[in-house]
Each structure stands twice: as structure tokens, then as C-alpha cells.
CSV table of C-alpha atoms in Angstrom, one decimal:
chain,number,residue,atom,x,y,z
A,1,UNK,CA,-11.2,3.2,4.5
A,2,UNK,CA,-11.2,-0.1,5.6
A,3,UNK,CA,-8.7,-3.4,4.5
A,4,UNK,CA,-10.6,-6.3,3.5
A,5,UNK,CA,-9.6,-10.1,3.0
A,6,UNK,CA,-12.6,-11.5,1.3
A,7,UNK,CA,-15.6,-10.2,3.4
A,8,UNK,CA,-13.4,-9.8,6.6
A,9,UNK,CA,-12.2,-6.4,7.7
A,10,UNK,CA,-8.6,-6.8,8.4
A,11,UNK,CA,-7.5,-3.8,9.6
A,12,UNK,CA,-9.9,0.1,9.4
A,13,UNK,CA,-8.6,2.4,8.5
A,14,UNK,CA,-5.8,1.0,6.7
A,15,UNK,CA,-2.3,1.9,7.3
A,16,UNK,CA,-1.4,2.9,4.3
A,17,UNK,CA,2.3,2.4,5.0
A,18,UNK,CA,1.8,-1.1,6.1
A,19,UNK,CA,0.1,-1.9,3.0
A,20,UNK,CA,3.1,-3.3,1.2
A,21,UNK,CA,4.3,-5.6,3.8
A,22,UNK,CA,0.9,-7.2,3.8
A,23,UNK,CA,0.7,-7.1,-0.1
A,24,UNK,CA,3.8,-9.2,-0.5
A,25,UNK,CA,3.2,-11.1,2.6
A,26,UNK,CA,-0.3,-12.4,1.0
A,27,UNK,CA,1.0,-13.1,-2.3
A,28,UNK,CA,3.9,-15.0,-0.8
A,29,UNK,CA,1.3,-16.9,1.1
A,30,UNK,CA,-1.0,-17.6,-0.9
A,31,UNK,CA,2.1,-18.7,-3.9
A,32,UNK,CA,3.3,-21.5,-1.3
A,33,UNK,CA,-0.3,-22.6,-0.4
A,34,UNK,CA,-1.2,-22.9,-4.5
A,35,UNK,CA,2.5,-24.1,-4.5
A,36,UNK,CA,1.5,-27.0,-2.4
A,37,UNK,CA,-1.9,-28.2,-4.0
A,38,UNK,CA,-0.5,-28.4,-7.4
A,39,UNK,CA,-3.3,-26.8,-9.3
A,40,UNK,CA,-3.2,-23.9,-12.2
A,41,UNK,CA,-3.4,-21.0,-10.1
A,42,UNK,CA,-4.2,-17.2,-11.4
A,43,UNK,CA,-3.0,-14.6,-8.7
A,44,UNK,CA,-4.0,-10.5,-9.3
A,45,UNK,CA,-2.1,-8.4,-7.2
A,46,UNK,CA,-2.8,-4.7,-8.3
A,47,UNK,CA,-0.9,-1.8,-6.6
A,48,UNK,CA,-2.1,2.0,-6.0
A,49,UNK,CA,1.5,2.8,-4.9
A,50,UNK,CA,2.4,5.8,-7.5
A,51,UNK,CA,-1.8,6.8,-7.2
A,52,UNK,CA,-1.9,7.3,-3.7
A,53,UNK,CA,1.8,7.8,-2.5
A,54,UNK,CA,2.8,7.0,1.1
A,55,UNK,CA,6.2,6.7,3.1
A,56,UNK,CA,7.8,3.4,1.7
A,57,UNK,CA,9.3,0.4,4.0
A,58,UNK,CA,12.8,0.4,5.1
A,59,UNK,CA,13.9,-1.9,2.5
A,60,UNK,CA,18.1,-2.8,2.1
A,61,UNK,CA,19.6,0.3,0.7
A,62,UNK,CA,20.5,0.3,-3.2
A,63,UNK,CA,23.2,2.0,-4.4
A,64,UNK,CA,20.6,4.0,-7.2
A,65,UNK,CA,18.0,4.5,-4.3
A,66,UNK,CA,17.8,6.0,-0.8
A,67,UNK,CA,14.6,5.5,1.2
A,68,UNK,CA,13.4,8.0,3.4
A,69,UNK,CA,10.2,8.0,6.2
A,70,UNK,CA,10.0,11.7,6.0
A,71,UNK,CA,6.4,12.0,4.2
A,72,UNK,CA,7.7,15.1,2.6
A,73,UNK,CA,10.2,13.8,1.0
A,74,UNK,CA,8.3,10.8,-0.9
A,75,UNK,CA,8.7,11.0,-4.4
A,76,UNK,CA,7.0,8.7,-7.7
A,77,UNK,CA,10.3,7.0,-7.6
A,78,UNK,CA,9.9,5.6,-4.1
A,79,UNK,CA,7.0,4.2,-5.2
A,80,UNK,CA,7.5,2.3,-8.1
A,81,UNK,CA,10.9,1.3,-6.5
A,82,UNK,CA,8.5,-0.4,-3.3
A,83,UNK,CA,7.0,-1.9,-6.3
A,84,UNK,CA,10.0,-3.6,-7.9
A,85,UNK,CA,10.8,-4.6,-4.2
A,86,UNK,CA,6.9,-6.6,-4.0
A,87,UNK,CA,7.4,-8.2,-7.3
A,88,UNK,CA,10.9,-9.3,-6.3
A,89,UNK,CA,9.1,-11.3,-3.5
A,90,UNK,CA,6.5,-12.5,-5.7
A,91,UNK,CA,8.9,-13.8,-7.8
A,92,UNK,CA,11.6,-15.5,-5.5
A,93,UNK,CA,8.1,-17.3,-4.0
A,94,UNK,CA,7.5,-18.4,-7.3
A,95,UNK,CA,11.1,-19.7,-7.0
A,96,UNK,CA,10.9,-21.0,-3.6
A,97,UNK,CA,8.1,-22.8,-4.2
A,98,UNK,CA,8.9,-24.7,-7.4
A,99,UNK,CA,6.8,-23.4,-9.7
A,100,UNK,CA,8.7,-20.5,-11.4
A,101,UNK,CA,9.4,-22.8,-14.5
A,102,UNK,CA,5.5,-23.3,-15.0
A,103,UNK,CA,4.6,-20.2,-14.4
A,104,UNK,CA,3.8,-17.0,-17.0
A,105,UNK,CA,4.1,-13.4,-15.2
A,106,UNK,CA,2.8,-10.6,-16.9
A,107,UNK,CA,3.3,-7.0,-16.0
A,108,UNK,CA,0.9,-4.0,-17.2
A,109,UNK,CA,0.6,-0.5,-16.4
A,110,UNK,CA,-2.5,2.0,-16.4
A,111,UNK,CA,-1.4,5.4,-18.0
A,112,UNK,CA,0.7,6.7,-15.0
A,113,UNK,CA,-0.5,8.4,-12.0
């Protein structure tokens, strides 16, 4: 399965566990270039994390969480923690950009995995 940005493959097959880095790194990108235009700007960033679970990034250890690269020991909560961890970036781009103050997040969920 191949990784598209608009109608540019980006990477085929995808590497599943490089698809968070490049998640964040996007919306943090694309944050600071909306950031710098000063327009409305709507961003969708869906996730398929706790769908289609892979090993998670070494992220700074949290004293509730221990990451592990050992596929067999990947659990649901790694997942939605490397979640928490993406929307953490989105929102300190938010920040870093200047816009946090104008801007309305929203969260949803499907009906679990």
C-alpha cells in the first residue's frame, strides 16, 4: 500500500512505523505555513493507530508508559498513547505558531477498534 501526498506517491509500501513521525511532521508543517498566510484554515488529520497496530516511536519515557519496539509486545495502549504524543505536536504548533487562541480543536472517535 502505497503513501500519498495529494496525487504523489511518497513512499510504497508504507512503513507503517514511520507513519507517525510523518503524520505530525505534516500537520506541524502545514500549521506554520496556514500559520503564516493568516487565513481560516480547516486541517483533518485521522489516525488508524488502534485499527492497524504497529511498533510505536521511541518517544521520552512517561512514568504511566513504557514503549517497546518488540512487535509482540504492542498493545491498544501504545497506540492511543502515540496518539496523545501526535496531538501534543499539533497542539504546541498551534502554539508556536500564534494561532492557538483562534483556533477550535475538536476530538472524535469511531466505536473502538
Amino acid at each position: 500500500m502505497p503513501l500519498y501526498h495529494n496525487e504523489t506517491i511518497l513512499q510504497q509500501p508504507v512503513q507503517l512505523s514511520e507513519l507517525a513521525d510523518r503524520y505530525a511532521a505534516q500537520a506541524r508543517q502545514f500549521i506554520q505555513q496556514q500559520a503564516q498566510r493568516g487565513e481560516p484554515f480547516f486541517l483533518y488529520l485521522p489516525f488508524s493507530h488502534v485499527h492497524q497496530l504497529c511498533a510505536p516511536k521511541d518517544l521520552p519515557e512517561q512514568e504511566y508508559c513504557q514503549w517497546t519496539a518488540d512487535p509482540s509486545s504492542i498493545t491498544f495502549d501504545d497506540a492511543v498513547e502515540e496518539m496523545d504524543w501526535i496531538a501534543g505536536q499539533v497542539i504546541d504548533a498551534l502554539h508556536e505558531s500564534g494561532v492557538a487562541s483562534n483556533t477550535l480543536v475538536l476530538f472524535t472517535s469511531d466505536n473502538g477498534p
